[in-house]
Amino acid sequence: MGVIMTSGSYPPTIFILGTDRDIGKTVTCIGIIEKLLSPECGFSLQDIGYIKPVGQETVTVLDGKGVSIQADKDAVLVTSLLGIPCCGYEKMSPVVWRDGLTAAYIDQAATGDPLKGRDDFLRLIRESYEFVAEGKKIVIVEGTGQPGVGSVAGISNADVINALRGMGVQVFVILVTRGGIGSTIDQLFPYLMALDHLGTQVNGVIVNGVLVDKMDKVRHYLETYYGRVFGALYQHRLQVQSAPKLLGFVPAIPELRLPTMRLIAEHFAKEHDSNLEVIAPSDFESGACHLVRDLKVISLDFGYESFLEPGDAVIVGVNANDVILAMLLLHERLMRKHGAGLSGLILSCKQVGGLAQQIRELVLSGDLPAITLAYDSAEIVQRVHNMTIKIQPYDVRKRELIAQAYRQHIALWPELQCACL
């Protein structure tokens, strides 16, 4: 890729988009920011701006005036987890594509000027970008989860990228896709073609979630294809796109799919029939954030010590006071031996009884996260295994794993480094 000249008005900007939903786009945003924060790149959190121009899934937050608003959940996640200074979520998440907005836009566009709604959205995005970018050395822009999101109103990823470039912003576009060979090429092709047709160039590709034992093979064939084959087949048909630079191959991080006891409790709190009770520790929100590596049901009759490992969460009947006591003692032994104990204790069948007072006091006095539920053990296992696990603002361990992977496996453009000087 040729040298990109600095516009002077705006900081260099990295726009991250994906070939599909749940492709690892938000994780990539976190990883790229962690890469920028590394000694190799030398940025600080105060140097970095973040914006998600068009969002879909929202959470309720307070704006700069203390008023409740809906903001994109990924924008809240990235800023909260990384500690990026928040300049107001109404600016960091300017357009939220709520249910019903598609029909409302079409009705308005069909009876009036179709370009007016688009221009209003783009003006809001441009103004928000300028606000976020003020005083920053670099800005991260997180695109939408699917290629077509926002296209109904002319604010797809390509439209937003073109609008920013039209302002004079030097935008480095990263397209994130899943690890593989044929499947990866198949995923990238329609997106590269569609973006090119709209006059939007992709500058780099990150291949995410590559199986470690397939890493060398995947790297070899994708580098060969985009280095020697893609251009020969398609360059004469392209307007602005050339063979994209492969910025890195990120190995799969299995721990990102693991819940915490806090997330499990938050999940069951939404179930009207769970009868959830959080027992311990008193600081559950901060004390229940260890990853649950496995969920196990045990019986004292068949032995358990060799079956349980640090990081396991154990399901025990709420009336099985002897088993609960055994788990508390095992947790202490694991802590002394490994420096890490069980990740949690889930007490089932709450409706049939309760803890003996002495056992409850022991649970309350310890640091092992413990909850009770109305469901039986089998149903708890099934419900936890069916949970959709997303990274949370308190997942510090997952942040560390993402930082390690992206700092090791991603190489940003030399032109980007030069532009930031």
Short mmCIF file of C-alpha atoms in Angstrom, two decimals, residues 43-314:
data_model
loop_
_atom_site.label_atom_id
_atom_site.label_comp_id
_atom_site.label_asym_id
_atom_site.label_seq_id
_atom_site.Cartn_x
_atom_site.Cartn_y
_atom_site.Cartn_z
CA PHE A 43 0.02 5.52 22.64
CA SER A 44 -1.81 6.34 25.88
CA LEU A 45 -5.54 6.04 26.55
CA GLN A 46 -5.82 9.83 26.37
CA ASP A 47 -4.44 9.69 22.81
CA ILE A 48 -7.19 7.37 21.54
CA GLY A 49 -10.72 8.27 20.51
CA TYR A 50 -13.46 5.70 19.91
CA ILE A 51 -16.80 5.91 18.11
CA LYS A 52 -19.39 3.44 16.82
CA PRO A 53 -21.35 5.55 14.33
CA VAL A 54 -24.22 3.11 13.72
CA GLY A 55 -25.36 0.72 16.43
CA GLN A 56 -28.14 -1.82 16.89
CA GLU A 57 -28.08 -3.55 20.29
CA THR A 58 -28.29 -1.00 23.07
CA VAL A 59 -27.99 -0.52 26.81
CA THR A 60 -29.24 2.35 28.94
CA VAL A 61 -26.57 4.86 30.00
CA LEU A 62 -26.44 8.48 31.10
CA ASP A 63 -25.51 11.22 28.66
CA GLY A 64 -23.34 14.21 29.51
CA LYS A 65 -26.31 15.91 31.19
CA GLY A 66 -27.21 12.91 33.33
CA VAL A 67 -30.20 11.96 31.16
CA SER A 68 -30.85 8.29 30.37
CA ILE A 69 -30.24 7.43 26.71
CA GLN A 70 -29.83 4.28 24.63
CA ALA A 71 -26.23 3.70 23.49
CA ASP A 72 -24.70 0.88 21.51
CA LYS A 73 -23.64 -1.89 23.88
CA ASP A 74 -20.29 -2.39 22.14
CA ALA A 75 -19.42 1.28 22.56
CA VAL A 76 -20.16 0.99 26.28
CA LEU A 77 -18.18 -2.26 26.51
CA VAL A 78 -15.04 -1.00 24.77
CA THR A 79 -14.84 2.27 26.68
CA SER A 80 -15.69 0.69 30.05
CA LEU A 81 -13.38 -2.32 29.76
CA LEU A 82 -10.40 -0.32 28.50
CA GLY A 83 -10.98 2.84 30.51
CA ILE A 84 -11.11 5.09 27.46
CA PRO A 85 -12.20 8.58 28.58
CA CYS A 86 -15.90 8.94 27.76
CA CYS A 87 -16.78 12.16 25.98
CA GLY A 88 -20.50 11.34 26.07
CA TYR A 89 -22.18 8.27 24.63
CA GLU A 90 -24.50 10.46 22.58
CA LYS A 91 -21.34 11.32 20.60
CA MET A 92 -19.66 7.90 20.74
CA SER A 93 -22.87 6.17 19.62
CA PRO A 94 -24.66 8.81 17.53
CA VAL A 95 -27.02 6.65 15.43
CA VAL A 96 -28.89 3.75 17.03
CA TRP A 97 -30.88 1.66 14.56
CA ARG A 98 -33.83 0.76 16.77
CA ASP A 99 -36.69 -1.59 15.96
CA GLY A 100 -39.15 0.17 13.71
CA LEU A 101 -36.66 2.67 12.32
CA THR A 102 -36.39 0.86 8.98
CA ALA A 103 -40.13 1.13 8.31
CA ALA A 104 -40.21 4.72 9.56
CA TYR A 105 -37.35 5.72 7.27
CA ILE A 106 -38.92 4.06 4.22
CA ASP A 107 -42.26 5.78 4.90
CA GLN A 108 -40.52 9.16 5.18
CA ALA A 109 -38.30 8.57 2.15
CA ALA A 110 -41.17 7.37 -0.04
CA THR A 111 -43.27 10.48 0.59
CA GLY A 112 -40.49 13.05 0.68
CA ASP A 113 -36.84 13.37 -0.28
CA PRO A 114 -35.01 10.03 0.23
CA LEU A 115 -31.70 11.88 0.54
CA LYS A 116 -32.79 14.10 3.42
CA GLY A 117 -32.85 11.34 6.03
CA ARG A 118 -29.51 10.02 4.83
CA ASP A 119 -27.94 13.46 4.90
CA ASP A 120 -29.26 14.06 8.43
CA PHE A 121 -27.72 10.79 9.64
CA LEU A 122 -24.39 11.48 7.94
CA ARG A 123 -24.28 15.02 9.33
CA LEU A 124 -24.81 13.64 12.83
CA ILE A 125 -22.06 11.05 12.29
CA ARG A 126 -19.62 13.66 10.94
CA GLU A 127 -20.29 16.04 13.83
CA SER A 128 -19.89 13.23 16.37
CA TYR A 129 -16.65 12.08 14.77
CA GLU A 130 -15.24 15.61 14.91
CA PHE A 131 -16.18 15.85 18.59
CA VAL A 132 -14.60 12.48 19.44
CA ALA A 133 -11.47 13.19 17.37
CA GLU A 134 -10.75 16.57 18.95
CA GLY A 135 -7.32 16.49 20.59
CA LYS A 136 -6.70 12.81 19.81
CA LYS A 137 -3.72 11.25 18.06
CA ILE A 138 -5.75 8.37 16.62
CA VAL A 139 -9.41 7.34 16.41
CA ILE A 140 -10.91 3.84 16.33
CA VAL A 141 -14.21 3.55 14.45
CA GLU A 142 -16.20 0.34 14.93
CA GLY A 143 -18.44 -0.49 12.00
CA THR A 144 -21.67 -2.44 11.99
CA GLY A 145 -21.86 -6.20 12.34
CA GLN A 146 -23.20 -7.05 8.88
CA PRO A 147 -22.38 -5.58 5.45
CA GLY A 148 -25.91 -4.37 4.82
CA VAL A 149 -26.73 -2.77 8.17
CA GLY A 150 -27.67 0.87 7.60
CA SER A 151 -27.83 0.53 3.83
CA VAL A 152 -31.58 1.15 3.83
CA ALA A 153 -30.80 4.76 4.79
CA GLY A 154 -27.48 5.19 2.97
CA ILE A 155 -25.32 4.80 6.10
CA SER A 156 -23.75 1.40 5.55
CA ASN A 157 -20.11 0.87 6.47
CA ALA A 158 -19.07 1.95 2.98
CA ASP A 159 -21.18 5.11 3.16
CA VAL A 160 -19.69 6.10 6.51
CA ILE A 161 -16.12 5.38 5.37
CA ASN A 162 -16.63 7.43 2.22
CA ALA A 163 -18.13 10.29 4.23
CA LEU A 164 -15.12 10.37 6.56
CA ARG A 165 -12.66 10.20 3.67
CA GLY A 166 -14.64 12.95 1.97
CA MET A 167 -13.96 15.15 5.02
CA GLY A 168 -10.23 14.61 4.54
CA VAL A 169 -9.88 11.96 7.23
CA GLN A 170 -7.18 9.39 6.46
CA VAL A 171 -9.06 6.17 7.11
CA PHE A 172 -7.28 2.82 7.40
CA VAL A 173 -9.97 0.17 6.85
CA ILE A 174 -9.56 -3.24 8.51
CA LEU A 175 -11.86 -6.07 7.47
CA VAL A 176 -12.16 -8.87 10.05
CA THR A 177 -13.03 -12.42 9.04
CA ARG A 178 -12.92 -15.96 10.43
CA GLY A 179 -9.93 -18.25 10.15
CA GLY A 180 -9.83 -20.82 7.39
CA ILE A 181 -8.70 -21.06 3.77
CA GLY A 182 -11.55 -21.54 1.30
CA SER A 183 -14.18 -20.29 3.74
CA THR A 184 -12.14 -17.16 4.48
CA ILE A 185 -11.67 -16.36 0.79
CA ASP A 186 -15.40 -16.95 0.23
CA GLN A 187 -16.32 -14.61 3.10
CA LEU A 188 -14.00 -11.83 1.96
CA PHE A 189 -14.86 -11.90 -1.75
CA PRO A 190 -18.41 -10.45 -1.79
CA TYR A 191 -17.51 -7.78 0.76
CA LEU A 192 -14.39 -6.67 -1.14
CA MET A 193 -16.41 -6.54 -4.38
CA ALA A 194 -19.32 -4.64 -2.84
CA LEU A 195 -17.08 -2.09 -1.13
CA ASP A 196 -15.07 -1.60 -4.31
CA HIS A 197 -18.27 -1.02 -6.27
CA LEU A 198 -19.12 1.76 -3.80
CA GLY A 199 -15.64 3.27 -4.17
CA THR A 200 -14.40 2.08 -0.77
CA GLN A 201 -10.95 0.56 -0.37
CA VAL A 202 -10.10 -2.01 2.31
CA ASN A 203 -6.51 -1.49 3.47
CA GLY A 204 -5.99 -4.61 5.56
CA VAL A 205 -7.49 -7.91 6.67
CA ILE A 206 -7.31 -9.62 10.06
CA VAL A 207 -8.04 -13.34 10.11
CA ASN A 208 -9.59 -14.09 13.47
CA GLY A 209 -10.01 -17.29 15.49
CA VAL A 210 -7.48 -19.45 13.64
CA LEU A 211 -7.00 -22.93 15.10
CA VAL A 212 -3.46 -23.12 16.45
CA ASP A 213 -2.66 -26.42 14.72
CA LYS A 214 -3.86 -24.95 11.38
CA MET A 215 -2.06 -21.60 11.74
CA ASP A 216 0.91 -22.25 9.45
CA LYS A 217 -1.24 -23.81 6.73
CA VAL A 218 -3.83 -21.02 6.83
CA ARG A 219 -1.15 -18.32 6.74
CA HIS A 220 0.71 -19.96 3.85
CA TYR A 221 -2.30 -20.34 1.57
CA LEU A 222 -3.94 -16.99 2.29
CA GLU A 223 -0.68 -15.09 1.88
CA THR A 224 -0.04 -16.96 -1.36
CA TYR A 225 -3.54 -16.33 -2.67
CA TYR A 226 -3.68 -12.60 -1.92
CA GLY A 227 -0.03 -12.11 -2.80
CA ARG A 228 -0.03 -13.86 -6.18
CA VAL A 229 -3.48 -15.01 -7.29
CA PHE A 230 -6.20 -12.53 -6.31
CA GLY A 231 -4.79 -9.63 -8.31
CA ALA A 232 -4.32 -11.72 -11.45
CA LEU A 233 -7.94 -12.86 -11.32
CA TYR A 234 -9.71 -9.65 -10.35
CA GLN A 235 -7.49 -6.54 -10.46
CA HIS A 236 -8.67 -5.55 -13.96
CA ARG A 237 -12.27 -5.54 -12.71
CA LEU A 238 -11.67 -3.42 -9.62
CA GLN A 239 -11.95 0.37 -9.30
CA VAL A 240 -10.12 1.19 -6.06
CA GLN A 241 -9.36 -2.13 -4.39
CA SER A 242 -6.12 -4.06 -4.70
CA ALA A 243 -5.13 -7.29 -2.97
CA PRO A 244 -5.59 -6.40 0.72
CA LYS A 245 -2.66 -6.55 3.10
CA LEU A 246 -2.95 -9.39 5.63
CA LEU A 247 -2.25 -7.69 8.94
CA GLY A 248 -2.20 -10.85 11.00
CA PHE A 249 -3.64 -14.20 11.95
CA VAL A 250 -5.05 -14.24 15.47
CA PRO A 251 -5.31 -17.65 17.14
CA ALA A 252 -8.58 -18.75 18.66
CA ILE A 253 -8.89 -17.73 22.31
CA PRO A 254 -11.13 -20.42 23.89
CA GLU A 255 -11.42 -18.50 27.16
CA LEU A 256 -13.52 -15.82 25.45
CA ARG A 257 -16.38 -18.34 25.40
CA LEU A 258 -16.22 -18.97 29.15
CA PRO A 259 -18.70 -17.32 31.53
CA THR A 260 -18.09 -15.97 35.01
CA MET A 261 -20.27 -16.56 38.04
CA ARG A 262 -21.30 -12.91 37.77
CA LEU A 263 -22.50 -13.43 34.19
CA ILE A 264 -24.29 -16.65 35.18
CA ALA A 265 -26.07 -14.80 37.99
CA GLU A 266 -26.98 -11.92 35.65
CA HIS A 267 -28.37 -14.44 33.16
CA PHE A 268 -30.57 -16.20 35.72
CA ALA A 269 -31.71 -12.90 37.22
CA LYS A 270 -33.62 -12.35 33.97
CA GLU A 271 -35.48 -15.68 34.31
CA HIS A 272 -38.73 -15.16 36.21
CA ASP A 273 -38.78 -18.71 37.61
CA SER A 274 -35.12 -18.98 38.66
CA ASN A 275 -35.68 -17.69 42.22
CA LEU A 276 -32.05 -16.54 42.18
CA GLU A 277 -30.35 -15.70 45.46
CA VAL A 278 -26.80 -14.40 45.57
CA ILE A 279 -25.23 -15.63 48.81
CA ALA A 280 -21.54 -14.80 48.71
CA PRO A 281 -19.21 -13.01 48.62
CA SER A 282 -20.47 -9.66 49.86
CA ASP A 283 -18.62 -7.96 46.99
CA PHE A 284 -20.17 -10.34 44.43
CA GLU A 285 -19.86 -7.96 41.47
CA SER A 286 -16.08 -7.81 41.79
CA GLY A 287 -15.53 -11.14 43.53
CA ALA A 288 -17.36 -13.32 41.01
CA CYS A 289 -15.38 -12.43 37.89
CA HIS A 290 -13.10 -15.46 37.62
CA LEU A 291 -13.67 -17.54 34.49
CA VAL A 292 -15.74 -20.70 34.92
CA ARG A 293 -13.65 -23.27 33.05
CA ASP A 294 -16.15 -26.11 33.51
CA LEU A 295 -19.45 -26.81 35.23
CA LYS A 296 -19.54 -30.04 37.21
CA VAL A 297 -22.00 -32.03 39.29
CA ILE A 298 -20.33 -34.23 41.90
CA SER A 299 -21.19 -36.93 44.42
CA LEU A 300 -19.27 -37.76 47.58
CA ASP A 301 -20.10 -41.44 47.03
CA PHE A 302 -17.86 -41.71 43.97
CA GLY A 303 -15.00 -39.42 44.94
CA TYR A 304 -14.54 -35.93 43.65
CA GLU A 305 -11.09 -34.51 44.41
CA SER A 306 -9.36 -35.82 41.27
CA PHE A 307 -12.39 -34.79 39.23
CA LEU A 308 -12.33 -31.11 40.18
CA GLU A 309 -9.77 -28.52 39.07
CA PRO A 310 -9.13 -24.83 39.73
CA GLY A 311 -11.64 -22.74 37.81
CA ASP A 312 -14.45 -25.30 37.97
CA ALA A 313 -17.89 -24.31 39.22
CA VAL A 314 -19.75 -27.01 41.13
#
